mmCIF file of C-alpha atoms and ligand atoms in Angstrom:
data_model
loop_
_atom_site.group_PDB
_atom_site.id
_atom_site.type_symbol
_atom_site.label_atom_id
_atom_site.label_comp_id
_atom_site.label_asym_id
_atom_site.label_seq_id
_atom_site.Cartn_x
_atom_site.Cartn_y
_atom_site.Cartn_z
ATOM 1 C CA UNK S 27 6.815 134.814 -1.743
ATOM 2 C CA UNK S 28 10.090 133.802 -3.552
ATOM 3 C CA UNK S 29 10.457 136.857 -5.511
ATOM 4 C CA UNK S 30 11.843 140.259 -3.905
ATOM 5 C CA UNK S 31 11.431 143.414 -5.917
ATOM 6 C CA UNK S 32 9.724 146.140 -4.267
ATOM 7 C CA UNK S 33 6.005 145.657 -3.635
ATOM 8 C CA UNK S 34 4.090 149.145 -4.303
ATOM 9 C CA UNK S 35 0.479 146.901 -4.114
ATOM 10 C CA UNK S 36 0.805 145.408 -0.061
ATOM 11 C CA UNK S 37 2.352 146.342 3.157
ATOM 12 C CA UNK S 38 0.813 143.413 5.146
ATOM 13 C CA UNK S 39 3.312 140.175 5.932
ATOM 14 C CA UNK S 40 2.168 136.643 4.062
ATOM 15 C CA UNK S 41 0.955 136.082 7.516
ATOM 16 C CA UNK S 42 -1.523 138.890 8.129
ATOM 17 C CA UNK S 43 -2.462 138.273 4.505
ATOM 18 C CA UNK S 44 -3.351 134.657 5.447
ATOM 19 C CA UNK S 45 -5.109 135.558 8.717
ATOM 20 C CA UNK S 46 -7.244 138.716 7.068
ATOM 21 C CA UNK S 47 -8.452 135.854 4.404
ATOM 22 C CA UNK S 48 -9.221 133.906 6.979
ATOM 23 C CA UNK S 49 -11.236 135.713 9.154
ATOM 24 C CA UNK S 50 -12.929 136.948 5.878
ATOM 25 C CA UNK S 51 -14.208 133.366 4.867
ATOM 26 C CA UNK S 52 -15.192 132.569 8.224
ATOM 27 C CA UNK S 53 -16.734 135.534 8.446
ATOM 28 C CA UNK S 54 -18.831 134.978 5.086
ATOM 29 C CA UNK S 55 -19.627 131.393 6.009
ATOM 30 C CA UNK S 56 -21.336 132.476 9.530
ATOM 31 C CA UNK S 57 -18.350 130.351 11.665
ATOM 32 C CA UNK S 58 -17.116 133.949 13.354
ATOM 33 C CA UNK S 59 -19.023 137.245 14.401
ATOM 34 C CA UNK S 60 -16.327 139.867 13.668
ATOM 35 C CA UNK S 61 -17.647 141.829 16.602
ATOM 36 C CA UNK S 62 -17.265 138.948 18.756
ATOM 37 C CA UNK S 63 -13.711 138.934 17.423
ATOM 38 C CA UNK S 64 -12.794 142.495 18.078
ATOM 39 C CA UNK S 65 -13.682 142.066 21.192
ATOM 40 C CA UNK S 66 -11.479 139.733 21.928
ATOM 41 C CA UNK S 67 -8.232 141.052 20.415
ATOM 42 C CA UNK S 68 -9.797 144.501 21.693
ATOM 43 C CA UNK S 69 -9.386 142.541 25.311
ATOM 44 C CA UNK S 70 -5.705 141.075 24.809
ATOM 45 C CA UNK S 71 -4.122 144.463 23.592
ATOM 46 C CA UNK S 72 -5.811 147.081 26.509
ATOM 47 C CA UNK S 73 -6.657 144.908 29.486
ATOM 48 C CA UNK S 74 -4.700 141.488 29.425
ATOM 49 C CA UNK S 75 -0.922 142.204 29.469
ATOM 50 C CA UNK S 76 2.327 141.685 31.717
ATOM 51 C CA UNK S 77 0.853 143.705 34.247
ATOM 52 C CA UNK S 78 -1.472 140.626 35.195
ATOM 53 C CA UNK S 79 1.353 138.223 35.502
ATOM 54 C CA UNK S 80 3.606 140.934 37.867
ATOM 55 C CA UNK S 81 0.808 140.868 40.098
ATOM 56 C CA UNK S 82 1.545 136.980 40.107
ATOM 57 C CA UNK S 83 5.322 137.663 40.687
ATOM 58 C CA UNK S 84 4.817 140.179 43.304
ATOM 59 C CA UNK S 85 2.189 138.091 45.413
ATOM 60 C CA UNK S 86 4.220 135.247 45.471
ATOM 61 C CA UNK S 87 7.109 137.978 46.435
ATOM 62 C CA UNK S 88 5.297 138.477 49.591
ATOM 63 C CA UNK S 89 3.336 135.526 50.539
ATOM 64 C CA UNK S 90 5.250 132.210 50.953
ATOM 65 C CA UNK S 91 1.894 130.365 50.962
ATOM 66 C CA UNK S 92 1.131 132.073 47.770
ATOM 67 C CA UNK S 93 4.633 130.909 46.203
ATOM 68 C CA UNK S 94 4.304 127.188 47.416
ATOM 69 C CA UNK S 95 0.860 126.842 45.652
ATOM 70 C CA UNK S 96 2.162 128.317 42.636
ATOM 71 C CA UNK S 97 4.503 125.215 42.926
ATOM 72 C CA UNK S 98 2.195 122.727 43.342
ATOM 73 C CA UNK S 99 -0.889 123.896 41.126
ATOM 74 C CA UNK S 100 0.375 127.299 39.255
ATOM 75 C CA UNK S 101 -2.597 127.416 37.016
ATOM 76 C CA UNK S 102 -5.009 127.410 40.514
ATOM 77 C CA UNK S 103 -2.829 129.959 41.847
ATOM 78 C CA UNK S 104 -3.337 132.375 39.454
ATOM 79 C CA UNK S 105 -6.531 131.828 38.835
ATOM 80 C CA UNK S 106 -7.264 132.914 42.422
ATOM 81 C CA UNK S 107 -6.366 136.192 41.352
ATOM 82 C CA UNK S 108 -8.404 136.372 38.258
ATOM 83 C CA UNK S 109 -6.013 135.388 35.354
ATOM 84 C CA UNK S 110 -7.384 132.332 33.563
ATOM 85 C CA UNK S 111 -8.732 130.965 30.431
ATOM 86 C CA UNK S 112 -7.354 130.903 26.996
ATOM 87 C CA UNK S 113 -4.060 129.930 26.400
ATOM 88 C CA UNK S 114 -3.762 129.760 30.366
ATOM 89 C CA UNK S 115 -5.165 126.517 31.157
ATOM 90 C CA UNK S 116 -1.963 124.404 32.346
ATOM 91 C CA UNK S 117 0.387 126.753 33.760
ATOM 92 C CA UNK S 118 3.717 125.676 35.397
ATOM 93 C CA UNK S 119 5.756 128.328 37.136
ATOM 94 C CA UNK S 120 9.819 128.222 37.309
ATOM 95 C CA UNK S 121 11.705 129.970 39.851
ATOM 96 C CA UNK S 122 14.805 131.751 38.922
ATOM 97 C CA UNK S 123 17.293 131.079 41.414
ATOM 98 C CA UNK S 124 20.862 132.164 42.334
ATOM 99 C CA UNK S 125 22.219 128.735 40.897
ATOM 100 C CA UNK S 126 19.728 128.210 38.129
ATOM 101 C CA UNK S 127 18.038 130.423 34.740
ATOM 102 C CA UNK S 128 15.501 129.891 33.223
ATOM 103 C CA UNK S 129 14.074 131.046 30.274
ATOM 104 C CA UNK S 130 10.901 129.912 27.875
ATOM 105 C CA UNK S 131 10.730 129.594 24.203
ATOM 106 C CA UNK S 132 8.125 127.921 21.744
ATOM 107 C CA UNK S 133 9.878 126.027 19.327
ATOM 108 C CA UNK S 134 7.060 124.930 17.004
ATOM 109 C CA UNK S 135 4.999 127.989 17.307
ATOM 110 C CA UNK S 136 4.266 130.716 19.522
ATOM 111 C CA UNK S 137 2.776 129.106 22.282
ATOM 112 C CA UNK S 138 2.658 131.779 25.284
ATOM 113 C CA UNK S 139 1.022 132.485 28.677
ATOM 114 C CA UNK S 140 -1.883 135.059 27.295
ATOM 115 C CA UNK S 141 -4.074 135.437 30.482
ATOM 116 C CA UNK S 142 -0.714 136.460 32.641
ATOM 117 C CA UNK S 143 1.423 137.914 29.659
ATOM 118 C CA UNK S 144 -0.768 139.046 27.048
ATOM 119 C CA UNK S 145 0.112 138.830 23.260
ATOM 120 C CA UNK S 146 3.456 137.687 22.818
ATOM 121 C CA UNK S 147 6.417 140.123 21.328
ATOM 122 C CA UNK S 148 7.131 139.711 17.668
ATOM 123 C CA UNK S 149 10.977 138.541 18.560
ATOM 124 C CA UNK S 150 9.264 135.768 20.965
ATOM 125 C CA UNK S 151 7.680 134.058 17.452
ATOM 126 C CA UNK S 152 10.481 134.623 15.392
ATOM 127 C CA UNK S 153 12.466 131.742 13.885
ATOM 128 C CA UNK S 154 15.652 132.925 15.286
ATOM 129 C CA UNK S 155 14.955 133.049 18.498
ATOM 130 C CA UNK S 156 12.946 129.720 18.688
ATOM 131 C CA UNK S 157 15.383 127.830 17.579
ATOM 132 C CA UNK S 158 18.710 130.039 19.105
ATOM 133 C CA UNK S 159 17.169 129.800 22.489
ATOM 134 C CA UNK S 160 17.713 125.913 22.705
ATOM 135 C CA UNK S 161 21.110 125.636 20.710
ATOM 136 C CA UNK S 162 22.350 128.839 22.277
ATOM 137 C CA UNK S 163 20.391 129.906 25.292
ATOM 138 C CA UNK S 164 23.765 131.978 26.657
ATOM 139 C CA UNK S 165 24.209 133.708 23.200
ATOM 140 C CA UNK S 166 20.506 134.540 23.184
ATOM 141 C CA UNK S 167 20.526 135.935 26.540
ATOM 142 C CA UNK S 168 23.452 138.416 26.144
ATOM 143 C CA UNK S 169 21.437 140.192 23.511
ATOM 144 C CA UNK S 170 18.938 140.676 25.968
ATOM 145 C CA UNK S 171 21.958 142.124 28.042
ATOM 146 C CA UNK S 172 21.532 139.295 30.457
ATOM 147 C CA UNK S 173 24.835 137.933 31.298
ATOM 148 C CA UNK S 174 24.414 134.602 33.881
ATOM 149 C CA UNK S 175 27.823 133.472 35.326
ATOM 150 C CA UNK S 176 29.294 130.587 33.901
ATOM 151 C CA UNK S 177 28.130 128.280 37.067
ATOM 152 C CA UNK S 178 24.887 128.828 36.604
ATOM 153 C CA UNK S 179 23.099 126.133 35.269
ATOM 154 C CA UNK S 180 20.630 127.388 31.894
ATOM 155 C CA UNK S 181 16.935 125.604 32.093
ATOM 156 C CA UNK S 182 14.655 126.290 28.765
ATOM 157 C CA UNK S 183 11.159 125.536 28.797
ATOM 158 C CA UNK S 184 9.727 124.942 25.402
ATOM 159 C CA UNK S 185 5.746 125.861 25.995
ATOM 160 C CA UNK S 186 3.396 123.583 24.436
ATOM 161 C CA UNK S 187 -0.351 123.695 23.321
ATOM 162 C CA UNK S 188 -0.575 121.851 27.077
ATOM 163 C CA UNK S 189 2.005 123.786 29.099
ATOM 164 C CA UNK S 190 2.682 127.281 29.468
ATOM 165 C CA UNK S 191 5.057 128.415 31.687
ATOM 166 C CA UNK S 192 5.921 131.733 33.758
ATOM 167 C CA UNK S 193 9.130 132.750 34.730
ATOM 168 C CA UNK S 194 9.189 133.794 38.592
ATOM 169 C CA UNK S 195 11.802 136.359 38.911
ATOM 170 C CA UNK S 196 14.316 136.908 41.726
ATOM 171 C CA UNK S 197 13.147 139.402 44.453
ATOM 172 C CA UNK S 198 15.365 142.417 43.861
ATOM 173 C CA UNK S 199 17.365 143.391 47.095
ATOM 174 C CA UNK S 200 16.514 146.789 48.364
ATOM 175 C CA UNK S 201 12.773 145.772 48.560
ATOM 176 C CA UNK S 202 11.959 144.535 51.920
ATOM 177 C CA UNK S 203 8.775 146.864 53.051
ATOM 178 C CA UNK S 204 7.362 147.415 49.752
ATOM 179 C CA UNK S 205 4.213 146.959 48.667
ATOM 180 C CA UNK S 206 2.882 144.285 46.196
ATOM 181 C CA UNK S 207 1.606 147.244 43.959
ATOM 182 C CA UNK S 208 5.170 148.907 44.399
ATOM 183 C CA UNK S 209 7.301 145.422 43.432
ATOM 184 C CA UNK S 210 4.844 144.572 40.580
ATOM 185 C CA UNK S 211 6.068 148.286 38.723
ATOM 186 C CA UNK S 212 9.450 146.129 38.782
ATOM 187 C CA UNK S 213 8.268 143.344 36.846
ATOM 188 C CA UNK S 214 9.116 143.191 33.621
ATOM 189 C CA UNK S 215 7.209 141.396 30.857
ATOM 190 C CA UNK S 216 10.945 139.574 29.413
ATOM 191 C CA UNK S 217 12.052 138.918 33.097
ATOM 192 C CA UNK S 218 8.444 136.641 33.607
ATOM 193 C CA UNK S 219 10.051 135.205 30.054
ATOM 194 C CA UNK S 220 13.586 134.630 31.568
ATOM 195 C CA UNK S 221 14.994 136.960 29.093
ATOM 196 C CA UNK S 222 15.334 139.859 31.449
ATOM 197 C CA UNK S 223 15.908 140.616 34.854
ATOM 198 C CA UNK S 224 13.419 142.862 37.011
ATOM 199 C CA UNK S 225 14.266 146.525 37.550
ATOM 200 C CA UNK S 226 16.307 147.760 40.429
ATOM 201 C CA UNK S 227 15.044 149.273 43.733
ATOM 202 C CA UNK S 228 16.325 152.622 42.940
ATOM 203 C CA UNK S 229 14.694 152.435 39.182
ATOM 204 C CA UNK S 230 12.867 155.868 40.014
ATOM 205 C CA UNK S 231 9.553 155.281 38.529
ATOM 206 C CA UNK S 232 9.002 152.103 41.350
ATOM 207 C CA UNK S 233 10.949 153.294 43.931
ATOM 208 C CA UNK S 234 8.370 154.221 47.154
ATOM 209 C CA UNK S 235 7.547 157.313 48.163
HETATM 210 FE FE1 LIG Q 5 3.564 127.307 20.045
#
């Protein structure tokens, strides 16, 4: 830290330094069983991802009952499909609308849905974009390539230890008759962030048939 000539000796950030000595000392002092621990970043890279919290979008694409309850108690509603626990425990869901974006930052930290969205993108814990997305949420958005008209009215969520929050995209057009499988292949991880929009109908790898 503070000095910047080339370092031959380390490739890992002051972060991954800090977390490796971490895990090292608890390790040593008995606090953590590093199998335990591989499990569970073993579970968050190959099984828990955005293809959990598409499911979410897609269901509540489909099933109006299924999109008021994720209104009124999102953390029971996708819990009934077998997304919960860590990092998951208060969820709030926001509904994109044709008047109204939103999008969800962490300003302190990295705080982030895990059981619906997995391990959050690099750019998502970055200073920058922490603290662009709430002095400049339009700027921010364009270099996602997501261009809101000017009467649309920008909400940002900042996610807390308490609250995390998923973004519930708009329904594509061009979808009516597909299945919930089919719709959740246009969910995208940064459009259940607010940074993105889902893909199109004709995207070819969703499109049915
Ligand atoms: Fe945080």
């Amino acid at each position: 830290m503070g000095h910047d000539h080339d370092h031959e000796h380390s490739e890992l950030d002051p972060m991954d330094v800090r977390v490796r000595a971490l895990e090292t000392l608890l390790t040593e002092k008995g606090y953590v069983d590093p199998a335990a621990l591989d499990e569970l970043i073993d579970a968050y890279q190959t099984r828990i991802g955005p293809r959990n919290g598409a499911r979410v979008v897609a269901r509540a694409w489909v099933d109006d009952e299924f999109r008021e309850w994720l209104r009124t108690d999102a953390t029971a509603a996708i819990a009934s499909l077998g997304y919960g626990g860590r990092q998951g425990e208060h969820m709030v869901a926001v509904e994109q609308a044709a008047d109204t974006h939103h999008m969800v930052v962490c300003t302190l930290c990295s705080c982030y849905p895990w059981p619906v969205l997995g391990l959050p993108p690099t750019w998502y814990k970055s200073a920058p974009y922490r603290s662009r997305a709430v002095r400049d949420p339009r700027g921010v958005l364009a270099e996602f390539g997501v261009e809101p008209a000017d009467d649309v009215e920008l909400r940002v969520w900042d996610s807390t230890a308490e609250v995390r929050y998923l973004v519930i995209p708009q329904r594509p057009a061009g979808t009516d008759g597909w299945s919930e499988e089919q719709l959740a292949d246009l969910v995208t991880r940064d459009s259940m962030i607010g940074v993105g929009l889902p893909l199109d109908a004709a995207s070819t790898e969703a499109a049915p048939g």
